[in-house]
Amino acid sequence: MTSTELSQTSGPRPSQRDASIDILRGLALITITINHITGFTDRMHMVGMQFPTLTLWGFSSAAEIFFLLSGYLVGAVYFSADKRPSVAQFAAKVWPRAGKLYVYNLVLFLALLPLCLGSDDLARLSFYAWFIQRGPASVIDFLTLYVQPYCLEILVTYMVLLATAPAFALLLRLQPIVAIAASLGLYWFAHEHAWFNIIGGSPVGDWRWNFNPASWQLVFFGALAAGRYRLLARMERRAEANWHWLVPPILLFAGLTILFLAQDWFSFQVLYQSKIRIGPVRVVHALSVCWLIMSILWVWPRLQRTWPMRQCAVIGSNSLQTFVVSVALSYAAGFIWIEYLPNHGAYIALCMASALALGLFAKLYMQAKTTRG
C-alpha cells in the first residue's frame, strides 16, 4: 500500500494527499518504535522523562493512527467505489496480504527469541518467558494466535481485521449505512462488555487480547469505508492553501490536550479511554491528531517536500516491512538498555538511533524495490 499504488488508483490527479498519508504513517511508525522502547525502560523503573511523543500529552497512541491510515488505504487502493471491484477481487488482494503478515510475524517471533534467551528481564517484560519456560511445543500457542509477545499483538489484531475485511466489504457494497451501523453496534457491545474479547493474548492481566478486534474493527473498517469513497481527497481540496481550515482541528486537538493534562492538574480521570477496547475518547483524539497533522500538510503543501517529511514518507510508504523492523529495533534497544546501559541518557540515545535506523532501512528497502522494479 504505497503512495505509488494509491496514486495509480486515484485517477489522473497526482494527489498530495498520498504523500500526506505516508508522512503521517511514517510519523506514527517512528512513534510506535519509541513507545515500544519506552515500554521496556519504564517497566524497568527508569528514572527520567520519557522521550517526547504525542502519547505523553494525549489520550491515544500511534497505534490508532496506524490502524486508521492502513484501513483507509485498504479501502482506497483495493475497494475504491470508482473502480467498483467485486468482493472476490477485494478478498484476493487482502487475504494474501494477511497471509504475508502471518509469515512476517512468525519470522519476527523467531528472530527475537535469541535476544530474550540472552536477557531474563527482556524475556519477562516481553512475555517471551512464557514460551521459554514451556519449550518448543509452546510455539503452537503462537501459531494459533493464542499467546503473543509484546509488540506483536498489534500485528495479530491487524491480521484478523484484514482477514475479515471482505465480510465488511460485502455489507458495505450492499448497503453502506447498514455496514457502518453494524460496525458501530459491534463496537458498542464490545466496549460495554469487557468479557467480549478473544481469550489469550499476553499472559498478564485478564488473559484477553490487548487489542480487542471487536472494538478496534470500528477504527479499521470505518477508515476502510472512508477510503472507498475518497473522503480525504474531498477534505484536501477544501483545505489546500486555506489556513482557515486549520481552526477546527487546532481547537479540537488543543481542547483534548488540555483535558488530558488536567487529569494530573486536578486529580481526576476521564472515562472511556481504554486501549484494549479503544474507548471513544481515544478514537476522537486519534482522529483529531490525524485531522490536524494532515490539515497542516494540506494547507502548506511545501512542507511535504522538506527533507524530514520526505524521510517520513519513505518510512510510511512500506508500513508492513518498516513495522516489522521497528519491532526488531525496539527489542534490540531494550536488550542494550537492560543489559548494558540502564540510564536515561542511553535511553534517549537509543530512541534517536532506532528512529534513524528505521529511516535508513526504509530508504534502502525503497531503493532495492526500485532496482528490482
CSV table of C-alpha atoms in Angstrom, one decimal:
chain,number,residue,atom,x,y,z
A,1,MET,CA,0.0,0.0,0.0
A,2,THR,CA,2.5,2.6,-1.1
A,3,SER,CA,1.7,6.1,-2.2
A,4,THR,CA,2.6,5.0,-5.7
A,5,GLU,CA,0.0,2.3,-5.6
A,6,LEU,CA,-2.6,4.7,-4.3
A,7,SER,CA,-1.9,7.3,-7.0
A,8,GLN,CA,-2.3,4.6,-9.6
A,9,THR,CA,-5.9,4.0,-8.5
A,10,SER,CA,-7.0,7.6,-7.9
A,11,GLY,CA,-7.3,9.0,-11.4
A,12,PRO,CA,-5.1,11.4,-13.3
A,13,ARG,CA,-4.5,13.9,-10.4
A,14,PRO,CA,-1.2,13.2,-8.7
A,15,SER,CA,-2.6,13.8,-5.3
A,16,GLN,CA,-0.6,15.4,-2.5
A,17,ARG,CA,-2.9,13.5,-0.2
A,18,ASP,CA,-1.0,10.3,-0.9
A,19,ALA,CA,2.2,11.9,0.4
A,20,SER,CA,0.4,13.3,3.5
A,21,ILE,CA,-0.9,9.8,4.3
A,22,ASP,CA,2.6,8.3,4.1
A,23,ILE,CA,4.1,11.1,6.1
A,24,LEU,CA,1.6,10.7,8.9
A,25,ARG,CA,2.0,6.9,8.8
A,26,GLY,CA,5.8,7.3,8.9
A,27,LEU,CA,5.5,9.6,11.9
A,28,ALA,CA,3.2,7.0,13.6
A,29,LEU,CA,5.8,4.2,13.0
A,30,ILE,CA,8.6,6.3,14.5
A,31,THR,CA,6.4,7.0,17.5
A,32,ILE,CA,5.5,3.3,17.8
A,33,THR,CA,9.2,2.4,17.8
A,34,ILE,CA,10.0,4.9,20.5
A,35,ASN,CA,6.9,4.0,22.6
A,36,HIS,CA,7.9,0.3,22.4
A,37,ILE,CA,11.4,1.1,23.7
A,38,THR,CA,9.8,3.2,26.5
A,39,GLY,CA,7.6,0.2,27.3
A,40,PHE,CA,10.7,-1.7,28.3
A,41,THR,CA,12.6,1.0,30.1
A,42,ASP,CA,9.6,2.2,32.1
A,43,ARG,CA,8.8,-1.3,33.4
A,44,MET,CA,12.5,-1.5,34.4
A,45,HIS,CA,11.8,1.7,36.5
A,46,MET,CA,13.9,4.1,34.5
A,47,VAL,CA,14.4,7.5,36.2
A,48,GLY,CA,13.8,10.4,33.9
A,49,MET,CA,11.3,11.8,31.5
A,50,GLN,CA,10.1,9.7,28.6
A,51,PHE,CA,11.2,10.6,25.1
A,52,PRO,CA,8.7,13.3,24.0
A,53,THR,CA,6.0,11.9,21.7
A,54,LEU,CA,2.3,12.9,21.4
A,55,THR,CA,1.5,9.9,23.6
A,56,LEU,CA,2.8,12.0,26.6
A,57,TRP,CA,0.1,14.6,26.0
A,58,GLY,CA,-2.9,12.8,24.6
A,59,PHE,CA,-5.4,10.0,25.1
A,60,SER,CA,-4.3,7.9,22.1
A,61,SER,CA,-1.0,6.4,21.0
A,62,ALA,CA,0.3,5.9,17.5
A,63,ALA,CA,-1.4,2.5,17.1
A,64,GLU,CA,-4.7,4.1,16.5
A,65,ILE,CA,-3.3,6.3,13.7
A,66,PHE,CA,-1.7,3.2,12.2
A,67,PHE,CA,-5.0,1.4,12.0
A,68,LEU,CA,-6.9,4.4,10.7
A,69,LEU,CA,-4.5,5.1,7.9
A,70,SER,CA,-4.0,1.5,7.0
A,71,GLY,CA,-7.7,0.9,6.9
A,72,TYR,CA,-8.2,4.0,4.7
A,73,LEU,CA,-5.5,2.8,2.2
A,74,VAL,CA,-7.0,-0.7,2.0
A,75,GLY,CA,-10.3,0.9,1.1
A,76,ALA,CA,-8.8,3.4,-1.4
A,77,VAL,CA,-6.4,1.0,-3.1
A,78,TYR,CA,-8.3,-2.3,-3.1
A,79,PHE,CA,-12.0,-1.3,-2.8
A,80,SER,CA,-12.4,2.1,-4.5
A,81,ALA,CA,-16.0,2.9,-5.4
A,82,ASP,CA,-14.6,4.4,-8.6
A,83,LYS,CA,-13.1,1.1,-9.8
A,84,ARG,CA,-16.0,-1.0,-8.5
A,85,PRO,CA,-14.1,-4.2,-7.7
A,86,SER,CA,-16.0,-7.2,-6.7
A,87,VAL,CA,-15.8,-8.5,-3.2
A,88,ALA,CA,-14.0,-11.6,-4.6
A,89,GLN,CA,-11.4,-9.3,-6.2
A,90,PHE,CA,-11.0,-7.4,-2.9
A,91,ALA,CA,-10.6,-10.7,-1.0
A,92,ALA,CA,-7.9,-11.8,-3.5
A,93,LYS,CA,-5.9,-8.7,-2.5
A,94,VAL,CA,-6.3,-8.6,1.3
A,95,TRP,CA,-6.1,-12.3,2.1
A,96,PRO,CA,-2.7,-12.8,0.6
A,97,ARG,CA,-1.6,-9.7,2.5
A,98,ALA,CA,-2.9,-11.2,5.7
A,99,GLY,CA,-1.1,-14.4,4.9
A,100,LYS,CA,2.2,-12.5,4.3
A,101,LEU,CA,1.7,-10.7,7.6
A,102,TYR,CA,1.3,-14.1,9.3
A,103,VAL,CA,4.6,-15.2,7.8
A,104,TYR,CA,6.4,-12.0,8.7
A,105,ASN,CA,5.0,-12.3,12.3
A,106,LEU,CA,6.4,-15.8,12.6
A,107,VAL,CA,9.8,-14.8,11.3
A,108,LEU,CA,9.9,-11.8,13.7
A,109,PHE,CA,8.9,-14.1,16.6
A,110,LEU,CA,11.8,-16.5,15.9
A,111,ALA,CA,14.3,-13.6,15.2
A,112,LEU,CA,13.6,-12.0,18.6
A,113,LEU,CA,13.9,-15.2,20.6
A,114,PRO,CA,17.7,-15.2,20.8
A,115,LEU,CA,17.7,-11.7,22.4
A,116,CYS,CA,15.2,-12.9,25.0
A,117,LEU,CA,17.2,-16.0,25.7
A,118,GLY,CA,20.1,-13.7,26.5
A,119,SER,CA,18.2,-11.5,28.9
A,120,ASP,CA,15.9,-12.7,31.6
A,121,ASP,CA,14.4,-9.3,32.1
A,122,LEU,CA,13.7,-8.8,28.4
A,123,ALA,CA,12.1,-12.2,28.3
A,124,ARG,CA,9.9,-11.4,31.3
A,125,LEU,CA,8.9,-7.9,30.1
A,126,SER,CA,8.1,-9.1,26.5
A,127,PHE,CA,6.3,-12.3,27.7
A,128,TYR,CA,8.8,-14.5,25.8
A,129,ALA,CA,9.3,-16.1,29.2
A,130,TRP,CA,6.0,-17.9,28.6
A,131,PHE,CA,7.5,-19.7,25.5
A,132,ILE,CA,11.0,-20.2,27.0
A,133,GLN,CA,9.6,-21.9,30.1
A,134,ARG,CA,7.3,-24.2,28.2
A,135,GLY,CA,9.8,-25.2,25.5
A,136,PRO,CA,9.4,-25.7,21.7
A,137,ALA,CA,5.9,-27.1,22.0
A,138,SER,CA,4.6,-23.7,23.1
A,139,VAL,CA,5.2,-22.4,19.6
A,140,ILE,CA,1.8,-23.9,18.8
A,141,ASP,CA,0.4,-21.3,21.2
A,142,PHE,CA,1.9,-18.6,19.0
A,143,LEU,CA,0.9,-20.2,15.7
A,144,THR,CA,-2.7,-20.4,16.8
A,145,LEU,CA,-2.6,-16.8,17.9
A,146,TYR,CA,-3.3,-17.8,21.4
A,147,VAL,CA,-0.3,-16.0,23.0
A,148,GLN,CA,1.5,-13.1,21.5
A,149,PRO,CA,4.7,-11.4,22.9
A,150,TYR,CA,4.9,-7.7,23.5
A,151,CYS,CA,4.7,-5.6,20.3
A,152,LEU,CA,3.5,-8.5,18.2
A,153,GLU,CA,-0.1,-8.3,19.5
A,154,ILE,CA,-0.9,-5.3,17.3
A,155,LEU,CA,0.2,-7.3,14.2
A,156,VAL,CA,-2.2,-10.2,15.2
A,157,THR,CA,-5.2,-7.9,15.5
A,158,TYR,CA,-4.3,-6.2,12.2
A,159,MET,CA,-4.1,-9.6,10.6
A,160,VAL,CA,-7.5,-10.6,11.9
A,161,LEU,CA,-9.1,-7.4,10.6
A,162,LEU,CA,-7.5,-7.9,7.2
A,163,ALA,CA,-8.8,-11.4,7.0
A,164,THR,CA,-12.3,-10.4,8.0
A,165,ALA,CA,-12.4,-7.2,5.8
A,166,PRO,CA,-14.2,-8.9,2.9
A,167,ALA,CA,-17.2,-9.6,5.1
A,168,PHE,CA,-17.4,-5.9,5.9
A,169,ALA,CA,-16.8,-5.0,2.3
A,170,LEU,CA,-19.7,-7.2,1.2
A,171,LEU,CA,-22.1,-5.4,3.5
A,172,LEU,CA,-20.5,-2.0,2.6
A,173,ARG,CA,-21.2,-2.7,-1.1
A,174,LEU,CA,-24.8,-3.9,-0.5
A,175,GLN,CA,-25.8,-1.1,2.0
A,176,PRO,CA,-23.2,1.3,3.3
A,177,ILE,CA,-25.4,2.7,6.1
A,178,VAL,CA,-26.1,-0.8,7.4
A,179,ALA,CA,-22.4,-1.7,7.3
A,180,ILE,CA,-21.4,1.3,9.3
A,181,ALA,CA,-24.3,0.8,11.8
A,182,ALA,CA,-23.2,-2.9,12.2
A,183,SER,CA,-19.6,-1.8,12.9
A,184,LEU,CA,-20.8,0.8,15.4
A,185,GLY,CA,-23.1,-1.8,17.1
A,186,LEU,CA,-20.4,-4.4,17.4
A,187,TYR,CA,-18.0,-1.7,18.8
A,188,TRP,CA,-20.6,-0.5,21.4
A,189,PHE,CA,-21.3,-4.0,22.6
A,190,ALA,CA,-17.5,-4.9,22.8
A,191,HIS,CA,-16.8,-1.7,24.6
A,192,GLU,CA,-19.6,-2.1,27.1
A,193,HIS,CA,-18.9,-5.8,27.8
A,194,ALA,CA,-15.2,-6.4,28.6
A,195,TRP,CA,-15.7,-10.1,28.5
A,196,PHE,CA,-16.5,-9.9,24.8
A,197,ASN,CA,-12.9,-10.4,23.7
A,198,ILE,CA,-10.7,-13.3,22.4
A,199,ILE,CA,-9.2,-15.4,25.2
A,200,GLY,CA,-5.4,-15.4,25.2
A,201,GLY,CA,-3.1,-12.5,24.2
A,202,SER,CA,-0.4,-11.6,26.6
A,203,PRO,CA,0.0,-13.8,29.7
A,204,VAL,CA,-0.8,-11.0,32.1
A,205,GLY,CA,-3.9,-9.0,33.2
A,206,ASP,CA,-7.3,-10.6,32.4
A,207,TRP,CA,-5.9,-13.0,29.8
A,208,ARG,CA,-7.7,-11.3,26.9
A,209,TRP,CA,-6.2,-9.8,23.8
A,210,ASN,CA,-4.6,-6.4,24.3
A,211,PHE,CA,-6.2,-5.1,21.1
A,212,ASN,CA,-9.8,-6.4,21.1
A,213,PRO,CA,-10.6,-7.0,17.4
A,214,ALA,CA,-14.3,-6.5,18.1
A,215,SER,CA,-13.5,-2.9,19.3
A,216,TRP,CA,-10.6,-2.0,17.0
A,217,GLN,CA,-12.6,-3.0,13.9
A,218,LEU,CA,-14.5,0.3,14.1
A,219,VAL,CA,-11.3,2.2,13.5
A,220,PHE,CA,-10.1,0.0,10.7
A,221,PHE,CA,-13.4,-0.7,8.9
A,222,GLY,CA,-14.7,2.9,9.4
A,223,ALA,CA,-11.5,4.1,7.7
A,224,LEU,CA,-11.9,1.5,5.0
A,225,ALA,CA,-15.3,2.9,4.2
A,226,ALA,CA,-13.8,6.4,4.1
A,227,GLY,CA,-11.1,5.2,1.7
A,228,ARG,CA,-13.6,3.6,-0.6
A,229,TYR,CA,-15.4,6.9,-1.0
A,230,ARG,CA,-12.2,9.1,-1.1
A,231,LEU,CA,-13.1,11.2,1.9
A,232,LEU,CA,-9.6,12.6,2.4
A,233,ALA,CA,-9.5,13.7,-1.3
A,234,ARG,CA,-12.6,15.9,-0.7
A,235,MET,CA,-11.2,17.3,2.5
A,236,GLU,CA,-7.9,18.1,0.9
A,237,ARG,CA,-9.5,20.0,-1.9
A,238,ARG,CA,-11.2,22.2,0.6
A,239,ALA,CA,-8.1,22.7,2.8
A,240,GLU,CA,-5.4,23.4,0.2
A,241,ALA,CA,-3.9,26.8,0.8
A,242,ASN,CA,-6.8,27.7,3.1
A,243,TRP,CA,-5.5,28.4,6.6
A,244,HIS,CA,-9.0,28.9,8.0
A,245,TRP,CA,-9.3,25.1,7.6
A,246,LEU,CA,-6.8,24.7,10.5
A,247,VAL,CA,-9.0,26.4,13.1
A,248,PRO,CA,-11.4,23.5,13.9
A,249,PRO,CA,-8.7,20.8,14.2
A,250,ILE,CA,-6.5,23.1,16.3
A,251,LEU,CA,-9.3,23.8,18.7
A,252,LEU,CA,-10.3,20.2,18.9
A,253,PHE,CA,-6.8,19.0,19.4
A,254,ALA,CA,-5.9,21.7,21.9
A,255,GLY,CA,-9.1,21.1,23.9
A,256,LEU,CA,-8.4,17.4,24.2
A,257,THR,CA,-4.8,18.0,25.1
A,258,ILE,CA,-5.8,20.4,27.9
A,259,LEU,CA,-8.4,17.8,29.1
A,260,PHE,CA,-5.7,15.1,29.2
A,261,LEU,CA,-3.3,17.3,31.1
A,262,ALA,CA,-6.0,18.5,33.5
A,263,GLN,CA,-6.3,14.9,34.8
A,264,ASP,CA,-3.0,15.5,36.6
A,265,TRP,CA,-3.6,19.1,37.5
A,266,PHE,CA,-7.0,18.4,39.2
A,267,SER,CA,-6.7,14.7,40.1
A,268,PHE,CA,-9.5,13.2,38.1
A,269,GLN,CA,-9.7,10.7,35.3
A,270,VAL,CA,-11.6,10.9,32.0
A,271,LEU,CA,-13.7,7.9,31.3
A,272,TYR,CA,-13.8,5.9,28.0
A,273,GLN,CA,-10.1,5.9,27.2
A,274,SER,CA,-9.4,2.2,27.4
A,275,LYS,CA,-6.8,1.0,24.9
A,276,ILE,CA,-7.9,-2.6,24.9
A,277,ARG,CA,-11.4,-1.7,24.0
A,278,ILE,CA,-10.3,1.6,22.3
A,279,GLY,CA,-12.6,3.9,24.2
A,280,PRO,CA,-14.5,6.7,22.3
A,281,VAL,CA,-12.2,9.4,23.8
A,282,ARG,CA,-9.1,7.6,22.3
A,283,VAL,CA,-10.9,7.4,19.0
A,284,VAL,CA,-11.7,11.1,18.9
A,285,HIS,CA,-8.2,12.0,20.0
A,286,ALA,CA,-6.6,9.9,17.3
A,287,LEU,CA,-8.9,11.4,14.7
A,288,SER,CA,-8.0,14.9,15.9
A,289,VAL,CA,-4.3,14.1,15.6
A,290,CYS,CA,-4.8,12.9,12.0
A,291,TRP,CA,-7.0,15.8,11.1
A,292,LEU,CA,-4.6,18.4,12.5
A,293,ILE,CA,-1.4,17.0,11.0
A,294,MET,CA,-2.9,16.3,7.6
A,295,SER,CA,-4.5,19.7,7.5
A,296,ILE,CA,-1.2,21.4,8.2
A,297,LEU,CA,0.3,19.4,5.3
A,298,TRP,CA,-2.6,20.3,3.0
A,299,VAL,CA,-2.7,24.0,3.9
A,300,TRP,CA,1.1,24.3,3.4
A,301,PRO,CA,1.9,21.6,0.8
A,302,ARG,CA,5.5,22.7,0.6
A,303,LEU,CA,6.1,21.1,3.9
A,304,GLN,CA,5.6,17.7,2.3
A,305,ARG,CA,8.7,18.3,0.2
A,306,THR,CA,11.0,19.1,3.0
A,307,TRP,CA,13.7,16.6,3.8
A,308,PRO,CA,12.2,15.4,7.2
A,309,MET,CA,8.8,14.9,5.7
A,310,ARG,CA,10.2,13.1,2.7
A,311,GLN,CA,12.0,10.7,5.0
A,312,CYS,CA,8.8,10.1,7.0
A,313,ALA,CA,7.0,9.4,3.7
A,314,VAL,CA,9.6,6.7,2.8
A,315,ILE,CA,9.1,5.0,6.2
A,316,GLY,CA,5.3,5.2,5.8
A,317,SER,CA,5.1,4.0,2.2
A,318,ASN,CA,6.1,0.4,3.1
A,319,SER,CA,4.5,0.1,6.5
A,320,LEU,CA,4.4,-3.6,6.8
A,321,GLN,CA,8.2,-4.0,6.4
A,322,THR,CA,9.0,-1.0,8.4
A,323,PHE,CA,6.8,-2.0,11.3
A,324,VAL,CA,8.4,-5.4,11.5
A,325,VAL,CA,11.8,-3.7,11.5
A,326,SER,CA,10.6,-1.2,14.1
A,327,VAL,CA,9.7,-4.1,16.5
A,328,ALA,CA,13.2,-5.7,16.0
A,329,LEU,CA,14.8,-2.3,16.7
A,330,SER,CA,12.7,-1.9,19.9
A,331,TYR,CA,13.8,-5.3,21.2
A,332,ALA,CA,17.4,-4.6,20.3
A,333,ALA,CA,17.3,-1.2,22.0
A,334,GLY,CA,15.6,-2.8,25.0
A,335,PHE,CA,18.2,-5.5,25.2
A,336,ILE,CA,21.1,-3.0,25.1
A,337,TRP,CA,19.5,-0.7,27.7
A,338,ILE,CA,18.6,-3.6,30.1
A,339,GLU,CA,21.9,-5.4,29.9
A,340,TYR,CA,24.5,-2.7,29.4
A,341,LEU,CA,23.3,0.9,29.7
A,342,PRO,CA,20.4,1.3,32.1
A,343,ASN,CA,20.4,5.1,32.3
A,344,HIS,CA,18.3,7.9,31.0
A,345,GLY,CA,21.0,9.3,28.6
A,346,ALA,CA,21.4,5.9,26.9
A,347,TYR,CA,17.6,5.6,26.6
A,348,ILE,CA,17.4,8.9,24.7
A,349,ALA,CA,20.3,7.9,22.5
A,350,LEU,CA,18.8,4.5,21.8
A,351,CYS,CA,15.4,6.1,20.8
A,352,MET,CA,17.1,8.5,18.4
A,353,ALA,CA,19.4,5.8,17.0
A,354,SER,CA,16.4,3.5,16.5
A,355,ALA,CA,14.4,6.2,14.6
A,356,LEU,CA,17.4,6.9,12.4
A,357,ALA,CA,18.0,3.1,11.8
A,358,LEU,CA,14.3,2.8,10.8
A,359,GLY,CA,14.7,5.6,8.3
A,360,LEU,CA,17.9,4.1,6.9
A,361,PHE,CA,16.2,0.7,6.5
A,362,ALA,CA,13.2,2.3,4.7
A,363,LYS,CA,15.4,4.1,2.3
A,364,LEU,CA,17.5,1.0,1.5
A,365,TYR,CA,14.3,-1.1,1.1
A,366,MET,CA,12.8,1.5,-1.2
A,367,GLN,CA,16.0,1.6,-3.3
A,368,ALA,CA,16.1,-2.2,-3.6
A,369,LYS,CA,12.5,-2.3,-4.6
A,370,THR,CA,13.0,0.4,-7.2
A,371,THR,CA,16.0,-1.5,-8.6
A,372,ARG,CA,14.1,-4.8,-8.8
A,373,GLY,CA,11.2,-3.0,-10.4
